[in-house]
Amino acid sequence: MSSLAFDSIHLTVMPNAEFFLTYPKYKLAILALLTLNIGIYAAVDTLTTAVDALTWVILLVMFELETVKAAPFNERTLHAVRNVLIVVIALVFGSYVRDNEWLDVVNSLLWFGLIVLLELEVRWPALVERHRQAFWLVTVLVFIGLIGMAVAWLMQSEWLDAYDALLWITAFGVIEVDIFHFLKLTRD
């Protein structure tokens, strides 16, 4: 435990709380907006869409905790929970296919591609490094496809889906891919 001083007030903070206090506020704001979207989808859309949003938010938080080495679980538990989440995402994907929701199907496929890229980067960094330009190109193409999905929803006046898509692009670009680090790689 450590102490933080705010003027004359001293607070004793546990390590996880200290991490929370030092965590970038823009990332917390994005996570708060994504969490709000879960409630909005639950209120105005289908249960499937709300479950989809919830599952992706949990997956994003798990990736971030693992990335910053702050996961509250051991690696084996993290992978088990992640596998369950991926099964839920696959079931939601199946419902999109069944219901002929083709924009959601294409959007899901693009996000699956991004998750594969992230997993490659985490699990096989040497492979990614050997093929850095190809990895970079595929990542850029996936993000272009995701931006295209947001535009498609805008063209169909699906405002919530378009906003949600842009928010997720921002979330993964800033939180997971660390777009600032990614852009630096393109200059090297």
PDB file of C-alpha atoms in Angstrom:
ATOM      1  CA  MET A   1       0.000   0.000   0.000  1.00  0.00           C
ATOM      2  CA  SER A   2       1.052   3.576  -0.508  1.00  0.00           C
ATOM      3  CA  SER A   3      -0.114   7.004   0.565  1.00  0.00           C
ATOM      4  CA  LEU A   4      -1.259   9.833  -1.634  1.00  0.00           C
ATOM      5  CA  ALA A   5      -1.444  13.402  -0.377  1.00  0.00           C
ATOM      6  CA  PHE A   6      -4.118  15.819  -1.565  1.00  0.00           C
ATOM      7  CA  ASP A   7      -3.326  19.092   0.210  1.00  0.00           C
ATOM      8  CA  SER A   8      -3.619  18.113   3.861  1.00  0.00           C
ATOM      9  CA  ILE A   9      -5.599  14.893   3.277  1.00  0.00           C
ATOM     10  CA  HIS A  10      -3.700  11.602   3.174  1.00  0.00           C
ATOM     11  CA  LEU A  11      -5.296   8.587   1.563  1.00  0.00           C
ATOM     12  CA  THR A  12      -4.008   5.057   1.832  1.00  0.00           C
ATOM     13  CA  VAL A  13      -4.428   3.432  -1.531  1.00  0.00           C
ATOM     14  CA  MET A  14      -4.152  -0.215  -2.463  1.00  0.00           C
ATOM     15  CA  PRO A  15      -1.928  -0.968  -5.505  1.00  0.00           C
ATOM     16  CA  ASN A  16      -4.918  -1.600  -7.817  1.00  0.00           C
ATOM     17  CA  ALA A  17      -6.522   1.671  -6.795  1.00  0.00           C
ATOM     18  CA  GLU A  18      -3.204   3.454  -7.384  1.00  0.00           C
ATOM     19  CA  PHE A  19      -3.103   1.924 -10.864  1.00  0.00           C
ATOM     20  CA  PHE A  20      -6.626   3.234 -11.465  1.00  0.00           C
ATOM     21  CA  LEU A  21      -5.629   6.726 -10.326  1.00  0.00           C
ATOM     22  CA  THR A  22      -2.634   6.807 -12.673  1.00  0.00           C
ATOM     23  CA  TYR A  23      -4.398   5.175 -15.639  1.00  0.00           C
ATOM     24  CA  PRO A  24      -4.822   7.601 -18.585  1.00  0.00           C
ATOM     25  CA  LYS A  25      -8.113   9.458 -18.222  1.00  0.00           C
ATOM     26  CA  TYR A  26      -8.886   9.369 -21.956  1.00  0.00           C
ATOM     27  CA  LYS A  27      -8.832   5.562 -21.820  1.00  0.00           C
ATOM     28  CA  LEU A  28     -11.207   5.629 -18.839  1.00  0.00           C
ATOM     29  CA  ALA A  29     -13.501   7.994 -20.742  1.00  0.00           C
ATOM     30  CA  ILE A  30     -13.596   5.650 -23.746  1.00  0.00           C
ATOM     31  CA  LEU A  31     -14.329   2.666 -21.510  1.00  0.00           C
ATOM     32  CA  ALA A  32     -17.101   4.648 -19.775  1.00  0.00           C
ATOM     33  CA  LEU A  33     -18.696   5.480 -23.141  1.00  0.00           C
ATOM     34  CA  LEU A  34     -18.472   1.852 -24.278  1.00  0.00           C
ATOM     35  CA  THR A  35     -20.074   0.752 -21.017  1.00  0.00           C
ATOM     36  CA  LEU A  36     -22.846   3.302 -21.510  1.00  0.00           C
ATOM     37  CA  ASN A  37     -23.440   1.832 -24.977  1.00  0.00           C
ATOM     38  CA  ILE A  38     -24.210  -1.542 -23.390  1.00  0.00           C
ATOM     39  CA  GLY A  39     -27.082   0.049 -21.477  1.00  0.00           C
ATOM     40  CA  ILE A  40     -28.277   1.955 -24.528  1.00  0.00           C
ATOM     41  CA  TYR A  41     -28.314  -1.198 -26.646  1.00  0.00           C
ATOM     42  CA  ALA A  42     -30.130  -3.072 -23.863  1.00  0.00           C
ATOM     43  CA  ALA A  43     -32.780  -0.325 -23.763  1.00  0.00           C
ATOM     44  CA  VAL A  44     -33.330   0.370 -27.469  1.00  0.00           C
ATOM     45  CA  ASP A  45     -32.021  -2.611 -29.416  1.00  0.00           C
ATOM     46  CA  THR A  46     -31.953  -6.383 -29.083  1.00  0.00           C
ATOM     47  CA  LEU A  47     -30.613  -8.489 -26.243  1.00  0.00           C
ATOM     48  CA  THR A  48     -28.186 -10.005 -28.750  1.00  0.00           C
ATOM     49  CA  THR A  49     -26.693  -6.592 -29.506  1.00  0.00           C
ATOM     50  CA  ALA A  50     -26.388  -5.771 -25.781  1.00  0.00           C
ATOM     51  CA  VAL A  51     -24.674  -9.121 -25.092  1.00  0.00           C
ATOM     52  CA  ASP A  52     -22.383  -8.505 -28.061  1.00  0.00           C
ATOM     53  CA  ALA A  53     -21.417  -5.068 -26.710  1.00  0.00           C
ATOM     54  CA  LEU A  54     -20.896  -6.399 -23.170  1.00  0.00           C
ATOM     55  CA  THR A  55     -18.729  -9.280 -24.358  1.00  0.00           C
ATOM     56  CA  TRP A  56     -16.514  -7.026 -26.475  1.00  0.00           C
ATOM     57  CA  VAL A  57     -16.083  -4.538 -23.592  1.00  0.00           C
ATOM     58  CA  ILE A  58     -14.989  -7.335 -21.254  1.00  0.00           C
ATOM     59  CA  LEU A  59     -12.609  -8.644 -23.922  1.00  0.00           C
ATOM     60  CA  LEU A  60     -11.161  -5.155 -24.461  1.00  0.00           C
ATOM     61  CA  VAL A  61     -10.598  -4.681 -20.720  1.00  0.00           C
ATOM     62  CA  MET A  62      -8.931  -8.086 -20.491  1.00  0.00           C
ATOM     63  CA  PHE A  63      -6.580  -7.282 -23.388  1.00  0.00           C
ATOM     64  CA  GLU A  64      -5.718  -3.956 -21.786  1.00  0.00           C
ATOM     65  CA  LEU A  65      -5.080  -5.469 -18.344  1.00  0.00           C
ATOM     66  CA  GLU A  66      -2.883  -8.099 -19.906  1.00  0.00           C
ATOM     67  CA  THR A  67      -1.023  -5.483 -21.961  1.00  0.00           C
ATOM     68  CA  VAL A  68      -0.225  -3.278 -18.953  1.00  0.00           C
ATOM     69  CA  LYS A  69       0.557  -6.311 -16.774  1.00  0.00           C
ATOM     70  CA  ALA A  70      -2.250  -5.521 -14.325  1.00  0.00           C
ATOM     71  CA  ALA A  71      -4.511  -8.531 -14.800  1.00  0.00           C
ATOM     72  CA  PRO A  72      -6.137  -9.678 -11.543  1.00  0.00           C
ATOM     73  CA  PHE A  73      -5.995 -13.304 -12.743  1.00  0.00           C
ATOM     74  CA  ASN A  74      -3.218 -15.652 -13.663  1.00  0.00           C
ATOM     75  CA  GLU A  75      -2.528 -16.215 -17.357  1.00  0.00           C
ATOM     76  CA  ARG A  76      -4.376 -19.531 -17.469  1.00  0.00           C
ATOM     77  CA  THR A  77      -7.563 -18.005 -16.034  1.00  0.00           C
ATOM     78  CA  LEU A  78      -7.278 -15.061 -18.401  1.00  0.00           C
ATOM     79  CA  HIS A  79      -7.098 -17.376 -21.408  1.00  0.00           C
ATOM     80  CA  ALA A  80     -10.023 -19.479 -20.131  1.00  0.00           C
ATOM     81  CA  VAL A  81     -12.234 -16.409 -19.675  1.00  0.00           C
ATOM     82  CA  ARG A  82     -11.132 -15.085 -23.068  1.00  0.00           C
ATOM     83  CA  ASN A  83     -12.069 -18.406 -24.689  1.00  0.00           C
ATOM     84  CA  VAL A  84     -15.557 -18.233 -23.145  1.00  0.00           C
ATOM     85  CA  LEU A  85     -15.957 -14.675 -24.440  1.00  0.00           C
ATOM     86  CA  ILE A  86     -14.884 -15.750 -27.913  1.00  0.00           C
ATOM     87  CA  VAL A  87     -17.510 -18.523 -27.849  1.00  0.00           C
ATOM     88  CA  VAL A  88     -20.170 -15.943 -26.921  1.00  0.00           C
ATOM     89  CA  ILE A  89     -18.981 -13.685 -29.746  1.00  0.00           C
ATOM     90  CA  ALA A  90     -19.160 -16.636 -32.173  1.00  0.00           C
ATOM     91  CA  LEU A  91     -22.734 -17.384 -31.048  1.00  0.00           C
ATOM     92  CA  VAL A  92     -23.716 -13.747 -31.555  1.00  0.00           C
ATOM     93  CA  PHE A  93     -22.068 -13.868 -34.980  1.00  0.00           C
ATOM     94  CA  GLY A  94     -24.145 -16.966 -35.791  1.00  0.00           C
ATOM     95  CA  SER A  95     -27.318 -15.090 -34.877  1.00  0.00           C
ATOM     96  CA  TYR A  96     -26.334 -12.237 -37.213  1.00  0.00           C
ATOM     97  CA  VAL A  97     -25.858 -14.741 -40.045  1.00  0.00           C
ATOM     98  CA  ARG A  98     -29.147 -16.490 -39.234  1.00  0.00           C
ATOM     99  CA  ASP A  99     -31.022 -13.177 -39.201  1.00  0.00           C
ATOM    100  CA  ASN A 100     -29.387 -11.940 -42.445  1.00  0.00           C
ATOM    101  CA  GLU A 101     -27.896  -8.906 -40.702  1.00  0.00           C
ATOM    102  CA  TRP A 102     -25.129  -8.586 -43.260  1.00  0.00           C
ATOM    103  CA  LEU A 103     -23.624  -5.326 -42.052  1.00  0.00           C
ATOM    104  CA  ASP A 104     -23.208  -6.926 -38.625  1.00  0.00           C
ATOM    105  CA  VAL A 105     -21.740 -10.040 -40.230  1.00  0.00           C
ATOM    106  CA  VAL A 106     -19.117  -8.093 -42.196  1.00  0.00           C
ATOM    107  CA  ASN A 107     -18.395  -5.887 -39.176  1.00  0.00           C
ATOM    108  CA  SER A 108     -17.902  -8.973 -36.994  1.00  0.00           C
ATOM    109  CA  LEU A 109     -15.546 -10.544 -39.530  1.00  0.00           C
ATOM    110  CA  LEU A 110     -13.417  -7.390 -39.557  1.00  0.00           C
ATOM    111  CA  TRP A 111     -13.272  -7.375 -35.738  1.00  0.00           C
ATOM    112  CA  PHE A 112     -12.345 -11.073 -35.747  1.00  0.00           C
ATOM    113  CA  GLY A 113      -9.484 -10.148 -38.062  1.00  0.00           C
ATOM    114  CA  LEU A 114      -8.329  -7.430 -35.683  1.00  0.00           C
ATOM    115  CA  ILE A 115      -8.435  -9.851 -32.731  1.00  0.00           C
ATOM    116  CA  VAL A 116      -6.326 -12.338 -34.708  1.00  0.00           C
ATOM    117  CA  LEU A 117      -3.790  -9.567 -35.376  1.00  0.00           C
ATOM    118  CA  LEU A 118      -3.686  -8.662 -31.679  1.00  0.00           C
ATOM    119  CA  GLU A 119      -3.283 -12.288 -30.654  1.00  0.00           C
ATOM    120  CA  LEU A 120      -0.433 -12.704 -33.143  1.00  0.00           C
ATOM    121  CA  GLU A 121       1.256  -9.627 -31.745  1.00  0.00           C
ATOM    122  CA  VAL A 122       0.941 -10.865 -28.150  1.00  0.00           C
ATOM    123  CA  ARG A 123       1.666 -14.561 -28.671  1.00  0.00           C
ATOM    124  CA  TRP A 124       4.137 -14.541 -31.572  1.00  0.00           C
ATOM    125  CA  PRO A 125       5.912 -11.163 -31.563  1.00  0.00           C
ATOM    126  CA  ALA A 126       8.930 -12.578 -33.406  1.00  0.00           C
ATOM    127  CA  LEU A 127       6.679 -13.646 -36.286  1.00  0.00           C
ATOM    128  CA  VAL A 128       5.077 -10.205 -36.378  1.00  0.00           C
ATOM    129  CA  GLU A 129       8.497  -8.546 -36.326  1.00  0.00           C
ATOM    130  CA  ARG A 130       9.732 -10.679 -39.251  1.00  0.00           C
ATOM    131  CA  HIS A 131       6.691  -9.654 -41.291  1.00  0.00           C
ATOM    132  CA  ARG A 132       6.221  -6.178 -39.854  1.00  0.00           C
ATOM    133  CA  GLN A 133       5.243  -4.450 -43.120  1.00  0.00           C
ATOM    134  CA  ALA A 134       2.684  -7.126 -44.018  1.00  0.00           C
ATOM    135  CA  PHE A 135       1.309  -7.025 -40.474  1.00  0.00           C
ATOM    136  CA  TRP A 136       1.083  -3.226 -40.659  1.00  0.00           C
ATOM    137  CA  LEU A 137      -0.651  -3.346 -44.058  1.00  0.00           C
ATOM    138  CA  VAL A 138      -3.248  -5.896 -42.923  1.00  0.00           C
ATOM    139  CA  THR A 139      -3.924  -3.860 -39.769  1.00  0.00           C
ATOM    140  CA  VAL A 140      -4.444  -0.700 -41.829  1.00  0.00           C
ATOM    141  CA  LEU A 141      -6.787  -2.563 -44.209  1.00  0.00           C
ATOM    142  CA  VAL A 142      -8.850  -3.893 -41.299  1.00  0.00           C
ATOM    143  CA  PHE A 143      -9.184  -0.389 -39.835  1.00  0.00           C
ATOM    144  CA  ILE A 144     -10.159   0.995 -43.263  1.00  0.00           C
ATOM    145  CA  GLY A 145     -12.817  -1.719 -43.473  1.00  0.00           C
ATOM    146  CA  LEU A 146     -14.104  -0.811 -40.011  1.00  0.00           C
ATOM    147  CA  ILE A 147     -14.286   2.862 -40.964  1.00  0.00           C
ATOM    148  CA  GLY A 148     -16.194   1.778 -44.080  1.00  0.00           C
ATOM    149  CA  MET A 149     -18.680  -0.007 -41.819  1.00  0.00           C
ATOM    150  CA  ALA A 150     -19.263   3.190 -39.846  1.00  0.00           C
ATOM    151  CA  VAL A 151     -19.859   5.048 -43.118  1.00  0.00           C
ATOM    152  CA  ALA A 152     -22.294   2.330 -44.264  1.00  0.00           C
ATOM    153  CA  TRP A 153     -24.300   2.688 -41.046  1.00  0.00           C
ATOM    154  CA  LEU A 154     -24.317   6.474 -41.436  1.00  0.00           C
ATOM    155  CA  MET A 155     -25.614   6.092 -44.994  1.00  0.00           C
ATOM    156  CA  GLN A 156     -28.452   3.927 -43.647  1.00  0.00           C
ATOM    157  CA  SER A 157     -29.201   6.445 -40.856  1.00  0.00           C
ATOM    158  CA  GLU A 158     -28.227   3.877 -38.239  1.00  0.00           C
ATOM    159  CA  TRP A 159     -26.832   6.577 -35.941  1.00  0.00           C
ATOM    160  CA  LEU A 160     -26.259   4.434 -32.861  1.00  0.00           C
ATOM    161  CA  ASP A 161     -24.449   1.740 -34.834  1.00  0.00           C
ATOM    162  CA  ALA A 162     -22.308   4.346 -36.613  1.00  0.00           C
ATOM    163  CA  TYR A 163     -21.449   6.082 -33.329  1.00  0.00           C
ATOM    164  CA  ASP A 164     -20.704   2.738 -31.681  1.00  0.00           C
ATOM    165  CA  ALA A 165     -18.482   1.694 -34.596  1.00  0.00           C
ATOM    166  CA  LEU A 166     -16.479   4.925 -34.444  1.00  0.00           C
ATOM    167  CA  LEU A 167     -16.161   4.619 -30.672  1.00  0.00           C
ATOM    168  CA  TRP A 168     -14.861   1.044 -30.989  1.00  0.00           C
ATOM    169  CA  ILE A 169     -12.389   2.065 -33.688  1.00  0.00           C
ATOM    170  CA  THR A 170     -11.149   4.779 -31.340  1.00  0.00           C
ATOM    171  CA  ALA A 171     -11.037   2.349 -28.420  1.00  0.00           C
ATOM    172  CA  PHE A 172      -8.980  -0.264 -30.217  1.00  0.00           C
ATOM    173  CA  GLY A 173      -6.844   2.315 -31.962  1.00  0.00           C
ATOM    174  CA  VAL A 174      -5.968   4.132 -28.768  1.00  0.00           C
ATOM    175  CA  ILE A 175      -6.236   1.457 -26.105  1.00  0.00           C
ATOM    176  CA  GLU A 176      -5.192  -1.777 -27.741  1.00  0.00           C
ATOM    177  CA  VAL A 177      -3.181  -1.053 -30.830  1.00  0.00           C
ATOM    178  CA  ASP A 178      -1.711   2.083 -29.183  1.00  0.00           C
ATOM    179  CA  ILE A 179      -2.060   4.086 -32.349  1.00  0.00           C
ATOM    180  CA  PHE A 180       0.720   6.447 -31.311  1.00  0.00           C
ATOM    181  CA  HIS A 181       3.197   3.541 -31.104  1.00  0.00           C
ATOM    182  CA  PHE A 182       1.757   2.070 -34.322  1.00  0.00           C
ATOM    183  CA  LEU A 183       2.246   5.336 -36.217  1.00  0.00           C
ATOM    184  CA  LYS A 184       5.829   5.557 -34.938  1.00  0.00           C
ATOM    185  CA  LEU A 185       6.499   2.098 -36.424  1.00  0.00           C
ATOM    186  CA  THR A 186       5.422   3.357 -39.837  1.00  0.00           C
ATOM    187  CA  ARG A 187       8.101   6.075 -39.713  1.00  0.00           C
ATOM    188  CA  ASP A 188      10.896   3.655 -38.699  1.00  0.00           C
TER     189      ASP A 188
END
